[in-house]
Amino acid sequence: MSRRAIVLLVAGIAIHAVFLGSLISPGHYLNPLFVEGTHNIGEGQGSDFYAFYQAGRYVLEGRDIYTRPMEDPERVVPYAYFYRYLPFVAYTVGVAVNAMPPRAAYWFWVALCEAVLALCILATRRATRDGELFACLAFMWLAYSPLYIEQYMGQFNLIMGSLIFAT
């Protein structure tokens, strides 16, 4: 691999480290760059994730998954957007993440997204023999700014995209 390719990989890793730093910092210093980071109705970090967590709890309790968590005094999540996904998500992912407390489940989700990202980068490496091309593609995986806000909100577009990529 050329020096230029190595520099590009290191830059991608550094940018991704900035994303993760913002994700774990109390001030979330990258949030002003994203509308969802500064103007969301769900109050903050993990809002979308908590929506499908709460919907999974409603499944376990035999309640309507489309109950608005913001208006439910019995909700188990600290805050959430309204649930707007297909029932399949509540009955699968939502139920599964209820094996952990909400905050721990959110961080598990972030770790899972990081693992999927690593697998996508490895699959990209296997798909190309050219070191410079791989470095460019890995950089795009690592420095893709919407991934930061996706993890901040707790969405699952990367997971869906990786399934398409795997096909």
mmCIF file of C-alpha atoms in Angstrom:
data_model
loop_
_atom_site.group_PDB
_atom_site.id
_atom_site.type_symbol
_atom_site.label_atom_id
_atom_site.label_comp_id
_atom_site.label_asym_id
_atom_site.label_seq_id
_atom_site.Cartn_x
_atom_site.Cartn_y
_atom_site.Cartn_z
ATOM 1 C CA MET A 1 0.000 0.000 0.000
ATOM 2 C CA SER A 2 1.362 3.415 -0.910
ATOM 3 C CA ARG A 3 2.157 6.197 1.517
ATOM 4 C CA ARG A 4 -0.779 8.204 0.117
ATOM 5 C CA ALA A 5 -3.157 5.305 0.807
ATOM 6 C CA ILE A 6 -1.890 4.970 4.381
ATOM 7 C CA VAL A 7 -2.329 8.710 4.972
ATOM 8 C CA LEU A 8 -5.893 8.462 3.660
ATOM 9 C CA LEU A 9 -6.684 5.514 5.948
ATOM 10 C CA VAL A 10 -5.219 7.320 8.967
ATOM 11 C CA ALA A 11 -7.244 10.432 8.081
ATOM 12 C CA GLY A 12 -10.430 8.353 7.856
ATOM 13 C CA ILE A 13 -9.745 6.763 11.223
ATOM 14 C CA ALA A 14 -9.011 10.185 12.752
ATOM 15 C CA ILE A 15 -12.258 11.663 11.405
ATOM 16 C CA HIS A 16 -14.197 8.668 12.681
ATOM 17 C CA ALA A 17 -12.537 9.107 16.086
ATOM 18 C CA VAL A 18 -13.809 12.708 16.081
ATOM 19 C CA PHE A 19 -17.331 11.353 15.418
ATOM 20 C CA LEU A 20 -17.044 8.920 18.323
ATOM 21 C CA GLY A 21 -15.571 11.611 20.567
ATOM 22 C CA SER A 22 -18.545 13.859 19.909
ATOM 23 C CA LEU A 23 -20.917 10.964 20.486
ATOM 24 C CA ILE A 24 -19.543 10.270 23.968
ATOM 25 C CA SER A 25 -18.826 13.863 25.008
ATOM 26 C CA PRO A 26 -21.435 15.648 27.130
ATOM 27 C CA GLY A 27 -21.501 18.639 24.755
ATOM 28 C CA HIS A 28 -21.740 16.627 21.496
ATOM 29 C CA TYR A 29 -19.611 19.225 19.708
ATOM 30 C CA LEU A 30 -20.613 18.066 16.202
ATOM 31 C CA ASN A 31 -24.363 18.441 16.773
ATOM 32 C CA PRO A 32 -24.584 22.051 15.494
ATOM 33 C CA LEU A 33 -23.638 20.696 12.062
ATOM 34 C CA PHE A 34 -26.848 18.628 11.879
ATOM 35 C CA VAL A 35 -30.490 19.680 12.075
ATOM 36 C CA GLU A 36 -31.422 16.558 14.037
ATOM 37 C CA GLY A 37 -28.639 17.273 16.504
ATOM 38 C CA THR A 38 -29.968 20.673 17.475
ATOM 39 C CA HIS A 39 -33.689 20.787 16.618
ATOM 40 C CA ASN A 40 -35.201 17.438 17.503
ATOM 41 C CA ILE A 41 -38.426 16.962 19.420
ATOM 42 C CA GLY A 42 -37.255 13.808 21.161
ATOM 43 C CA GLU A 43 -34.936 15.709 23.483
ATOM 44 C CA GLY A 44 -31.625 14.201 22.534
ATOM 45 C CA GLN A 45 -29.230 11.361 22.078
ATOM 46 C CA GLY A 46 -30.864 8.067 21.206
ATOM 47 C CA SER A 47 -34.333 9.505 20.513
ATOM 48 C CA ASP A 48 -35.045 7.242 17.528
ATOM 49 C CA PHE A 49 -33.517 4.223 19.248
ATOM 50 C CA TYR A 50 -35.642 4.813 22.318
ATOM 51 C CA ALA A 51 -38.742 4.920 20.096
ATOM 52 C CA PHE A 52 -38.225 1.368 18.914
ATOM 53 C CA TYR A 53 -37.049 0.303 22.379
ATOM 54 C CA GLN A 54 -40.310 1.594 23.852
ATOM 55 C CA ALA A 55 -42.333 -0.002 21.028
ATOM 56 C CA GLY A 56 -40.668 -3.319 21.891
ATOM 57 C CA ARG A 57 -41.687 -2.814 25.502
ATOM 58 C CA TYR A 58 -45.255 -2.196 24.349
ATOM 59 C CA VAL A 59 -45.116 -5.505 22.442
ATOM 60 C CA LEU A 60 -43.956 -7.295 25.594
ATOM 61 C CA GLU A 61 -46.769 -5.648 27.583
ATOM 62 C CA GLY A 62 -49.412 -6.416 24.931
ATOM 63 C CA ARG A 63 -50.010 -2.724 24.213
ATOM 64 C CA ASP A 64 -50.332 -0.727 20.998
ATOM 65 C CA ILE A 65 -46.844 -0.150 19.561
ATOM 66 C CA TYR A 66 -47.948 3.218 18.195
ATOM 67 C CA THR A 67 -48.668 4.676 21.639
ATOM 68 C CA ARG A 68 -46.860 8.018 21.825
ATOM 69 C CA PRO A 69 -44.089 7.567 24.412
ATOM 70 C CA MET A 70 -43.879 11.312 25.130
ATOM 71 C CA GLU A 71 -47.443 11.176 26.456
ATOM 72 C CA ASP A 72 -47.108 7.858 28.319
ATOM 73 C CA PRO A 73 -46.350 8.260 32.042
ATOM 74 C CA GLU A 74 -45.416 4.544 32.170
ATOM 75 C CA ARG A 75 -42.708 4.716 29.498
ATOM 76 C CA VAL A 76 -39.370 3.146 30.370
ATOM 77 C CA VAL A 77 -37.190 5.341 28.138
ATOM 78 C CA PRO A 78 -36.067 8.826 29.184
ATOM 79 C CA TYR A 79 -37.488 10.368 25.963
ATOM 80 C CA ALA A 80 -38.381 9.270 22.459
ATOM 81 C CA TYR A 81 -39.862 10.300 19.178
ATOM 82 C CA PHE A 82 -43.150 8.721 18.253
ATOM 83 C CA TYR A 83 -42.777 5.232 16.766
ATOM 84 C CA ARG A 84 -42.999 5.470 12.964
ATOM 85 C CA TYR A 85 -41.564 2.200 11.753
ATOM 86 C CA LEU A 86 -43.217 -0.974 10.519
ATOM 87 C CA PRO A 87 -44.449 -3.383 13.217
ATOM 88 C CA PHE A 88 -41.711 -5.849 12.219
ATOM 89 C CA VAL A 89 -39.066 -3.602 13.840
ATOM 90 C CA ALA A 90 -40.942 -3.437 17.151
ATOM 91 C CA TYR A 91 -41.554 -7.189 17.192
ATOM 92 C CA THR A 92 -37.917 -8.042 16.434
ATOM 93 C CA VAL A 93 -35.336 -5.365 17.241
ATOM 94 C CA GLY A 94 -37.552 -3.583 19.761
ATOM 95 C CA VAL A 95 -38.229 -6.745 21.735
ATOM 96 C CA ALA A 96 -34.595 -7.913 21.538
ATOM 97 C CA VAL A 97 -33.105 -4.676 22.873
ATOM 98 C CA ASN A 98 -35.441 -4.852 25.861
ATOM 99 C CA ALA A 99 -33.106 -7.532 27.243
ATOM 100 C CA MET A 100 -31.039 -4.595 28.566
ATOM 101 C CA PRO A 101 -31.911 -1.313 30.267
ATOM 102 C CA PRO A 102 -32.580 1.498 27.750
ATOM 103 C CA ARG A 103 -29.270 3.381 28.091
ATOM 104 C CA ALA A 104 -27.150 0.209 27.986
ATOM 105 C CA ALA A 105 -29.151 -1.002 24.988
ATOM 106 C CA TYR A 106 -28.486 2.282 23.188
ATOM 107 C CA TRP A 107 -24.713 1.962 23.685
ATOM 108 C CA PHE A 108 -24.878 -1.683 22.638
ATOM 109 C CA TRP A 109 -26.587 -0.481 19.453
ATOM 110 C CA VAL A 110 -23.789 2.022 18.827
ATOM 111 C CA ALA A 111 -21.199 -0.738 19.358
ATOM 112 C CA LEU A 112 -23.122 -3.007 16.995
ATOM 113 C CA CYS A 113 -23.094 -0.268 14.341
ATOM 114 C CA GLU A 114 -19.333 0.084 14.802
ATOM 115 C CA ALA A 115 -18.895 -3.675 14.375
ATOM 116 C CA VAL A 116 -21.024 -3.631 11.224
ATOM 117 C CA LEU A 117 -18.967 -0.712 9.912
ATOM 118 C CA ALA A 118 -15.784 -2.724 10.494
ATOM 119 C CA LEU A 119 -17.288 -5.707 8.664
ATOM 120 C CA CYS A 120 -18.240 -3.465 5.734
ATOM 121 C CA ILE A 121 -14.680 -2.165 5.569
ATOM 122 C CA LEU A 122 -13.320 -5.731 5.651
ATOM 123 C CA ALA A 123 -15.752 -6.768 2.902
ATOM 124 C CA THR A 124 -14.615 -3.760 0.881
ATOM 125 C CA ARG A 125 -11.003 -4.881 1.314
ATOM 126 C CA ARG A 126 -11.870 -8.356 0.078
ATOM 127 C CA ALA A 127 -13.666 -6.881 -2.935
ATOM 128 C CA THR A 128 -10.657 -4.914 -4.187
ATOM 129 C CA ARG A 129 -7.003 -5.769 -4.667
ATOM 130 C CA ASP A 130 -5.906 -2.192 -5.307
ATOM 131 C CA GLY A 131 -4.563 -0.647 -2.082
ATOM 132 C CA GLU A 132 -5.232 2.938 -3.136
ATOM 133 C CA LEU A 133 -8.789 2.170 -4.193
ATOM 134 C CA PHE A 134 -9.376 0.374 -0.895
ATOM 135 C CA ALA A 135 -7.998 3.356 1.049
ATOM 136 C CA CYS A 136 -10.397 5.690 -0.780
ATOM 137 C CA LEU A 137 -13.360 3.390 -0.153
ATOM 138 C CA ALA A 138 -12.451 2.816 3.506
ATOM 139 C CA PHE A 139 -12.112 6.583 3.939
ATOM 140 C CA MET A 140 -15.635 7.003 2.598
ATOM 141 C CA TRP A 141 -16.950 4.450 5.105
ATOM 142 C CA LEU A 142 -15.106 6.040 8.026
ATOM 143 C CA ALA A 143 -15.619 9.733 7.245
ATOM 144 C CA TYR A 144 -19.255 9.580 6.155
ATOM 145 C CA SER A 145 -20.732 12.358 8.325
ATOM 146 C CA PRO A 146 -24.360 11.127 8.293
ATOM 147 C CA LEU A 147 -23.130 8.086 10.213
ATOM 148 C CA TYR A 148 -22.417 10.343 13.196
ATOM 149 C CA ILE A 149 -25.950 11.688 13.405
ATOM 150 C CA GLU A 150 -27.365 8.225 12.737
ATOM 151 C CA GLN A 151 -25.545 6.883 15.771
ATOM 152 C CA TYR A 152 -26.448 9.948 17.816
ATOM 153 C CA MET A 153 -30.146 9.474 17.066
ATOM 154 C CA GLY A 154 -29.962 5.670 17.238
ATOM 155 C CA GLN A 155 -31.145 4.932 13.718
ATOM 156 C CA PHE A 156 -30.418 1.807 11.720
ATOM 157 C CA ASN A 157 -29.718 2.915 8.159
ATOM 158 C CA LEU A 158 -26.164 1.551 8.301
ATOM 159 C CA ILE A 159 -27.492 -1.860 9.301
ATOM 160 C CA MET A 160 -29.995 -1.842 6.425
ATOM 161 C CA GLY A 161 -27.389 -0.579 3.970
ATOM 162 C CA SER A 162 -24.886 -3.198 5.065
ATOM 163 C CA LEU A 163 -27.439 -5.932 4.400
ATOM 164 C CA ILE A 164 -27.873 -4.601 0.888
ATOM 165 C CA PHE A 165 -24.087 -4.376 0.512
ATOM 166 C CA ALA A 166 -23.745 -7.990 1.676
ATOM 167 C CA THR A 167 -26.068 -9.169 -1.068
#
